[in-house]
Short mmCIF file of C-alpha atoms in Angstrom, two decimals:
data_model
loop_
_atom_site.label_atom_id
_atom_site.label_comp_id
_atom_site.label_asym_id
_atom_site.label_seq_id
_atom_site.Cartn_x
_atom_site.Cartn_y
_atom_site.Cartn_z
CA MET L 289 21.80 23.71 9.83
CA ARG L 290 20.68 24.81 6.56
CA ARG L 291 17.02 25.33 6.41
CA ARG L 292 14.97 26.76 3.49
CA SER L 293 12.22 28.58 5.18
CA PRO L 294 8.86 28.88 3.67
CA VAL L 295 8.47 32.09 1.69
CA MET L 296 6.46 34.41 3.79
CA SER L 297 6.88 37.75 2.27
CA ASP L 298 3.26 37.78 1.90
CA LEU L 299 0.38 36.00 3.35
CA VAL L 300 0.44 32.31 2.12
CA PHE L 301 -2.86 30.51 1.01
CA GLY L 302 -3.32 26.67 0.99
CA LEU L 303 -5.88 24.11 0.70
CA ASP L 304 -5.95 20.95 2.65
CA THR L 305 -7.61 17.58 2.19
CA PHE L 306 -7.41 14.14 3.76
CA GLY L 307 -8.78 12.83 0.45
CA ASP L 308 -12.47 12.29 1.86
CA LEU L 309 -14.55 10.11 -0.15
CA PRO L 310 -17.19 12.62 -2.08
CA GLU L 311 -20.38 11.91 -3.63
CA ASP L 312 -20.57 11.66 -7.71
CA ASP L 313 -23.18 13.49 -9.76
CA HIS L 314 -25.76 10.65 -8.80
CA GLY L 315 -25.17 11.13 -5.15
CA GLU L 316 -23.32 7.84 -4.89
CA LEU L 317 -20.01 7.50 -2.80
CA MET L 318 -16.94 7.49 -4.85
CA THR L 319 -14.48 4.62 -4.49
CA HIS L 320 -11.13 5.53 -3.11
CA PRO L 321 -9.47 5.38 -6.52
CA GLU L 322 -12.11 7.85 -7.91
CA ALA L 323 -11.51 9.89 -4.74
CA ILE L 324 -7.79 10.26 -5.21
CA ARG L 325 -8.17 11.17 -9.01
CA GLN L 326 -10.80 13.84 -7.71
CA VAL L 327 -7.96 15.30 -5.30
CA LEU L 328 -5.72 15.54 -8.54
CA LYS L 329 -8.41 17.41 -10.47
CA GLU L 330 -8.74 19.95 -7.40
CA ALA L 331 -5.02 20.44 -7.12
CA VAL L 332 -4.63 21.08 -10.63
CA LEU L 333 -7.44 23.54 -10.73
CA ALA L 334 -5.88 25.26 -7.60
CA ASP L 335 -2.56 25.42 -9.43
CA GLU L 336 -4.34 27.14 -12.24
CA LEU L 337 -5.98 29.60 -10.03
CA GLY L 338 -2.76 30.68 -7.99
CA VAL L 339 -3.43 29.04 -4.70
CA ASP L 340 0.03 28.89 -3.02
CA VAL L 341 -0.07 25.29 -1.48
CA ILE L 342 -2.01 21.91 -1.67
CA ALA L 343 -1.58 19.78 1.55
CA LEU L 344 -2.60 16.29 1.82
CA GLY L 345 -3.13 14.50 4.97
CA GLU L 346 -2.13 10.97 5.78
CA HIS L 347 -4.98 8.77 7.09
CA HIS L 348 -5.76 4.89 7.35
CA ARG L 349 -9.56 4.94 7.70
CA PRO L 350 -12.33 3.85 5.26
CA GLU L 351 -13.54 7.64 5.04
CA TYR L 352 -10.32 8.80 3.42
CA ALA L 353 -8.51 7.93 0.37
CA ILE L 354 -5.13 9.16 1.14
CA SER L 355 -2.79 7.18 2.98
CA THR L 356 0.47 8.03 1.46
CA PRO L 357 0.39 12.04 0.69
CA GLU L 358 3.76 11.96 -1.01
CA THR L 359 2.68 9.42 -3.77
CA VAL L 360 -0.31 11.57 -4.59
CA LEU L 361 1.82 14.67 -4.44
CA ALA L 362 4.35 13.07 -7.07
CA GLY L 363 1.15 12.75 -9.41
CA ILE L 364 0.30 16.30 -8.67
CA ALA L 365 3.73 17.30 -9.37
CA THR L 366 3.67 16.17 -12.83
CA ARG L 367 0.39 17.93 -13.78
CA THR L 368 1.02 21.40 -12.05
CA GLU L 369 3.45 24.20 -12.34
CA ARG L 370 3.71 26.44 -9.31
CA ILE L 371 1.72 25.32 -6.36
CA ARG L 372 3.61 24.02 -3.39
CA LEU L 373 3.04 20.31 -2.64
CA SER L 374 2.83 19.56 1.11
CA SER L 375 1.64 16.91 3.51
CA GLY L 376 -0.83 17.75 6.03
CA VAL L 377 0.33 15.91 8.04
CA THR L 378 2.81 13.08 7.72
CA VAL L 379 2.62 10.94 10.86
CA LEU L 380 6.35 10.64 11.64
CA SER L 381 5.76 8.67 14.83
CA SER L 382 4.73 5.54 12.79
CA ASP L 383 6.97 6.07 9.76
CA ASP L 384 10.74 6.16 9.27
CA PRO L 385 12.42 9.50 9.05
CA VAL L 386 14.95 8.46 6.50
CA ARG L 387 12.20 6.88 4.24
CA VAL L 388 10.19 10.12 4.76
CA PHE L 389 13.10 12.47 3.63
CA GLN L 390 13.67 10.10 0.71
CA ARG L 391 9.94 10.23 -0.54
CA PHE L 392 9.70 14.01 -0.07
CA ALA L 393 13.14 14.65 -1.63
CA THR L 394 11.88 12.73 -4.55
CA VAL L 395 8.76 14.70 -4.77
CA ASP L 396 10.93 17.88 -4.57
CA ALA L 397 12.86 16.72 -7.55
CA LEU L 398 9.74 15.78 -9.76
CA SER L 399 8.32 19.35 -8.85
CA ASP L 400 11.46 21.21 -9.40
CA GLY L 401 11.78 22.25 -5.81
CA ARG L 402 8.11 22.69 -4.68
CA ALA L 403 7.98 19.98 -1.87
CA GLU L 404 7.52 20.50 1.57
CA VAL L 405 6.56 18.34 4.57
CA ILE L 406 4.53 18.85 7.81
CA LEU L 407 5.34 16.33 10.51
CA GLY L 408 2.85 15.44 13.05
CA ARG L 409 2.09 12.80 15.96
CA GLY L 410 -1.18 12.01 14.20
CA SER L 411 -4.71 12.60 15.82
CA PHE L 412 -5.65 9.17 14.77
CA THR L 413 -3.79 6.25 15.69
CA GLU L 414 -4.81 3.40 13.17
CA SER L 415 -1.22 3.61 11.71
CA PHE L 416 0.48 2.43 14.95
CA PRO L 417 -0.82 -1.11 15.04
CA LEU L 418 -0.83 -1.20 11.27
CA PHE L 419 2.95 -0.69 11.17
CA GLY L 420 3.76 -2.36 14.36
CA TYR L 421 4.38 0.44 16.78
CA ASP L 422 3.20 0.41 20.32
CA LEU L 423 0.96 3.23 21.31
CA ALA L 424 2.58 3.30 24.73
CA ASP L 425 5.53 4.73 22.84
CA TYR L 426 3.32 7.31 21.20
CA ASP L 427 5.21 10.48 22.73
CA GLU L 428 8.59 8.94 22.52
CA LEU L 429 8.36 7.78 19.06
CA PHE L 430 7.88 11.13 17.82
CA GLU L 431 10.45 12.94 19.74
CA GLU L 432 13.03 10.51 18.76
CA LYS L 433 12.17 10.64 15.12
CA LEU L 434 11.87 14.26 14.90
CA ASP L 435 15.39 14.38 16.30
CA LEU L 436 16.63 12.09 13.73
CA PHE L 437 14.51 14.00 10.94
CA ALA L 438 16.11 17.42 12.06
CA LYS L 439 19.67 16.05 11.57
CA LEU L 440 18.64 14.61 8.06
CA LEU L 441 17.65 18.23 6.99
CA ASP L 442 21.28 19.21 6.90
CA GLU L 443 21.76 16.62 3.86
CA ARG L 444 25.07 15.59 5.20
CA PRO L 445 26.22 12.02 6.62
CA VAL L 446 24.25 11.41 9.94
CA THR L 447 25.62 9.63 13.21
CA TRP L 448 22.56 9.11 15.39
CA LYS L 449 21.34 7.00 18.05
CA GLY L 450 17.94 6.38 19.88
CA ARG L 451 16.10 3.90 21.70
CA LEU L 452 13.21 2.90 19.54
CA ARG L 453 14.93 3.10 16.10
CA PRO L 454 18.23 1.53 14.92
CA ALA L 455 21.25 3.82 15.22
CA LEU L 456 22.93 5.17 12.37
CA GLU L 457 26.68 5.67 11.68
CA ASP L 458 27.95 8.28 9.29
CA ALA L 459 24.97 7.22 7.03
CA ASP L 460 24.29 9.30 3.84
CA VAL L 461 20.92 9.51 2.67
CA PHE L 462 19.89 9.92 -0.99
CA PRO L 463 18.50 11.68 -3.02
CA LYS L 464 19.40 15.03 -2.04
CA THR L 465 17.41 17.96 -2.77
CA ALA L 466 18.56 20.63 -5.59
CA SER L 467 18.52 23.48 -2.97
CA GLY L 468 20.19 21.51 -0.34
CA SER L 469 17.12 22.03 1.91
CA LEU L 470 13.59 20.57 2.37
CA PRO L 471 11.00 23.09 4.06
CA THR L 472 9.69 21.18 7.12
CA TRP L 473 7.04 22.37 9.34
CA VAL L 474 5.62 20.80 12.65
CA GLY L 475 1.98 20.42 13.07
CA VAL L 476 0.68 20.89 16.30
CA GLY L 477 -2.90 20.62 17.84
CA GLY L 478 -2.68 22.69 21.18
CA SER L 479 0.02 21.02 23.22
CA PRO L 480 2.45 23.53 24.82
CA GLN L 481 5.08 20.81 24.90
CA SER L 482 4.75 20.28 21.36
CA VAL L 483 5.04 24.08 20.58
CA VAL L 484 8.32 24.26 22.67
CA ARG L 485 9.63 21.20 20.93
CA THR L 486 9.07 22.85 17.60
CA ALA L 487 10.83 25.93 18.68
CA THR L 488 13.70 23.80 19.95
CA TYR L 489 14.42 22.68 16.28
CA GLY L 490 13.94 26.01 14.82
CA LEU L 491 11.14 24.49 12.65
CA PRO L 492 8.06 26.37 11.50
CA LEU L 493 4.92 25.77 13.49
CA MET L 494 1.58 24.80 11.84
CA LEU L 495 -1.39 25.18 14.16
CA ALA L 496 -4.41 22.81 13.68
CA ILE L 497 -7.36 25.08 14.81
CA ILE L 498 -10.38 22.87 14.39
CA GLY L 499 -12.74 23.99 17.24
CA GLY L 500 -13.48 27.38 19.01
CA PRO L 501 -12.41 30.95 18.06
CA ALA L 502 -8.84 31.36 16.63
CA LYS L 503 -7.92 33.80 19.40
CA ARG L 504 -7.73 31.24 21.84
CA PHE L 505 -4.60 30.01 20.38
CA ALA L 506 -2.79 33.32 20.63
CA PRO L 507 -0.89 32.19 23.75
CA TYR L 508 0.76 29.30 21.56
CA LEU L 509 2.10 31.73 19.06
CA GLU L 510 3.65 33.82 21.90
CA LEU L 511 4.97 30.72 23.49
CA TYR L 512 6.53 29.50 20.13
CA ARG L 513 8.30 32.95 19.76
CA ARG L 514 9.34 33.14 23.46
CA ALA L 515 10.92 29.85 23.22
CA ALA L 516 12.55 30.37 20.07
CA GLU L 517 14.18 33.63 21.63
CA GLN L 518 15.16 31.91 24.75
CA LEU L 519 16.75 28.77 22.89
CA GLY L 520 18.42 30.97 20.17
CA THR L 521 16.48 29.48 17.30
CA THR L 522 14.36 31.15 14.50
CA ALA L 523 10.84 31.89 15.07
CA HIS L 524 9.43 31.59 11.62
CA PRO L 525 6.08 32.96 10.53
CA VAL L 526 3.26 30.63 12.17
CA GLY L 527 0.77 28.81 9.84
CA MET L 528 -2.84 27.68 10.78
CA HIS L 529 -5.32 25.35 9.09
CA SER L 530 -9.10 25.06 9.86
CA PRO L 531 -11.93 23.36 8.20
CA GLY L 532 -14.42 25.14 5.98
CA PHE L 533 -16.44 25.29 2.82
CA ILE L 534 -17.22 27.85 0.13
CA ALA L 535 -20.40 28.23 -2.21
CA ASP L 536 -21.88 30.90 -4.01
CA THR L 537 -24.08 31.90 -0.91
CA ASP L 538 -23.93 31.45 2.86
CA GLU L 539 -27.07 29.13 3.04
CA GLU L 540 -25.88 27.06 0.11
CA ALA L 541 -22.58 26.41 1.82
CA ARG L 542 -24.00 25.55 5.31
CA GLU L 543 -26.67 23.37 4.04
CA LEU L 544 -24.29 21.55 1.64
CA PHE L 545 -21.68 21.08 4.41
CA TRP L 546 -23.77 20.39 7.48
CA PRO L 547 -25.27 16.89 6.86
CA ARG L 548 -22.19 15.30 5.71
CA TYR L 549 -20.19 16.90 8.04
CA ARG L 550 -22.35 15.64 11.04
CA VAL L 551 -22.04 11.79 9.72
CA LEU L 552 -18.30 12.20 9.75
CA ARG L 553 -18.03 14.06 13.05
CA ASP L 554 -20.45 11.76 14.89
CA ARG L 555 -18.56 8.64 13.42
CA ILE L 556 -15.23 9.80 14.79
CA GLY L 557 -16.89 11.40 17.79
CA ALA L 558 -18.23 7.84 18.86
CA LEU L 559 -14.58 6.53 19.09
CA ARG L 560 -13.45 9.34 21.13
CA GLY L 561 -16.38 9.52 23.53
CA TRP L 562 -17.88 12.92 22.24
CA GLN L 563 -21.59 13.57 22.35
CA PRO L 564 -23.27 13.74 18.88
CA ILE L 565 -23.17 17.26 17.38
CA HIS L 566 -26.27 19.25 17.15
CA ARG L 567 -27.15 21.93 14.57
CA GLU L 568 -26.88 24.67 17.34
CA GLU L 569 -23.35 23.81 17.88
CA TYR L 570 -22.60 23.49 14.08
CA ASP L 571 -23.90 27.04 13.60
CA ALA L 572 -22.21 28.33 16.51
CA GLU L 573 -18.87 27.23 15.03
CA VAL L 574 -19.70 28.90 11.79
CA GLU L 575 -20.68 32.04 13.42
CA HIS L 576 -17.91 32.18 15.98
CA GLY L 577 -15.79 29.23 15.88
CA SER L 578 -13.21 27.41 13.58
CA LEU L 579 -15.67 26.46 10.81
CA TYR L 580 -14.97 28.79 7.71
CA ILE L 581 -18.11 28.16 5.87
CA GLY L 582 -20.17 30.63 3.62
CA SER L 583 -19.90 32.64 0.59
CA PRO L 584 -16.56 34.05 -0.48
CA GLU L 585 -17.32 37.45 1.10
CA THR L 586 -18.25 35.58 4.57
CA VAL L 587 -15.19 33.35 4.45
CA ALA L 588 -12.79 36.03 3.42
CA ARG L 589 -13.90 38.25 6.26
CA LYS L 590 -13.50 35.49 8.68
CA ILE L 591 -10.02 34.49 7.34
CA ALA L 592 -8.92 38.03 7.46
CA ASP L 593 -10.12 38.43 11.18
CA ALA L 594 -8.27 35.20 12.19
CA VAL L 595 -5.01 36.23 10.38
CA THR L 596 -5.15 39.68 12.00
CA THR L 597 -5.90 38.40 15.43
CA LEU L 598 -3.16 35.79 15.36
CA GLY L 599 -0.48 37.51 13.05
CA VAL L 600 0.10 34.24 11.24
CA GLY L 601 1.79 33.99 8.03
CA ARG L 602 -0.10 31.34 6.40
CA PHE L 603 -3.79 30.09 6.19
CA ASP L 604 -4.89 26.59 4.92
CA LEU L 605 -8.49 25.86 4.57
CA ILE L 606 -9.40 22.11 5.07
CA TYR L 607 -11.96 22.16 2.30
CA THR L 608 -13.24 18.52 2.51
CA ALA L 609 -14.79 17.06 5.77
CA GLY L 610 -17.32 14.50 4.77
CA SER L 611 -18.79 13.48 1.46
CA GLN L 612 -19.46 16.80 -0.03
CA PRO L 613 -20.31 16.34 -3.76
CA ALA L 614 -17.51 16.39 -6.24
CA GLY L 615 -18.89 19.21 -8.11
CA ALA L 616 -19.35 21.25 -5.25
CA ARG L 617 -16.01 20.73 -4.21
CA LEU L 618 -14.49 21.82 -7.26
CA ARG L 619 -16.70 24.88 -7.10
CA ALA L 620 -15.42 25.74 -3.46
CA VAL L 621 -11.76 25.42 -4.76
CA GLU L 622 -12.56 27.95 -7.62
CA LEU L 623 -14.22 30.39 -5.40
CA TYR L 624 -11.21 29.96 -2.97
CA GLY L 625 -8.75 30.88 -5.52
CA LYS L 626 -10.81 33.37 -7.73
CA ALA L 627 -12.69 35.14 -4.88
CA VAL L 628 -11.58 34.48 -1.20
CA ILE L 629 -7.96 35.06 -1.63
CA PRO L 630 -8.22 38.30 -3.49
CA MET L 631 -10.71 39.50 -1.08
CA VAL L 632 -8.63 38.60 2.00
CA ARG L 633 -5.62 40.54 0.56
CA ASP L 634 -7.78 43.60 -0.12
CA LEU L 635 -9.16 43.31 3.45
CA LEU L 636 -5.59 42.88 4.92
CA GLY L 637 -4.32 45.76 2.78
CA ARG L 638 -7.12 48.09 3.98
CA ASN L 639 -6.09 47.27 7.42
CA GLY L 640 -2.60 47.91 7.00
CA ARG L 641 -1.16 44.45 7.45
#
């Protein structure tokens, strides 16, 4: 299989958002259309500042504006020059592999080869009933569709048969990408089976680290590398993404993020049987866990520590989690590009990475 691996000669830095609805200058919640245009502004700024990747997640809930990442990415493609355009993630289980490939190949054309896709099973399940899929098939849907998508990456006629999706017989899929390969990752939240499955197809692994210290995920990286070695596939540099927020000072970042994050966290937590989050738990995650919140110096040190501990090749900051004001979000993107990324590179350079 011809696979264009993400460029990993140096640490790659990304920004990730689900299109959370921000507050405007008057403290009012933006509409979904306004929130999508806000993401476009943030992506353009990230491109100007040299951020490597913008990743947009797929959701079908009222808190989030982005349900079709590739549509928004196509808009971003026409306004940017160099930033890579990724999903984070595309819920392949409730989509069709052929259509996903076609849409991202189209973004690849519009962006002159800057598209990539991160495939996932989805931590939210609203898309399954919305598109007519049975949650009882949750695991099998992803396994089957990932198998087909991996074959489509060869960009040659495909013959394939599964149980839940109609078979294909010598089917050719268009458009093709100019390079002959669409960079494709698999997003994993911590399932060993998912890590091994990713290694089976020789695809890059993106770890969603959203709780606890980064070091607890070290066994998953080792499992991925060991599985690839035993299966005779390629173990690519692993990526990670985690939530955070950057402001001029630690106090400003924490106080801006906390009340809005709490509302979102408790709303989602109520659906999953979680206890309401308390400030002590939040502060502990900022200090020792997976919330990268603070001044540029604080966030840079924490990212450098996680990258060194895990040996990853890419770090994506989920810079929205709640209704943080639009102006503060733009400032966070600015600080990430202008201050955090150079600081992390400097810290890692001093440590000989």
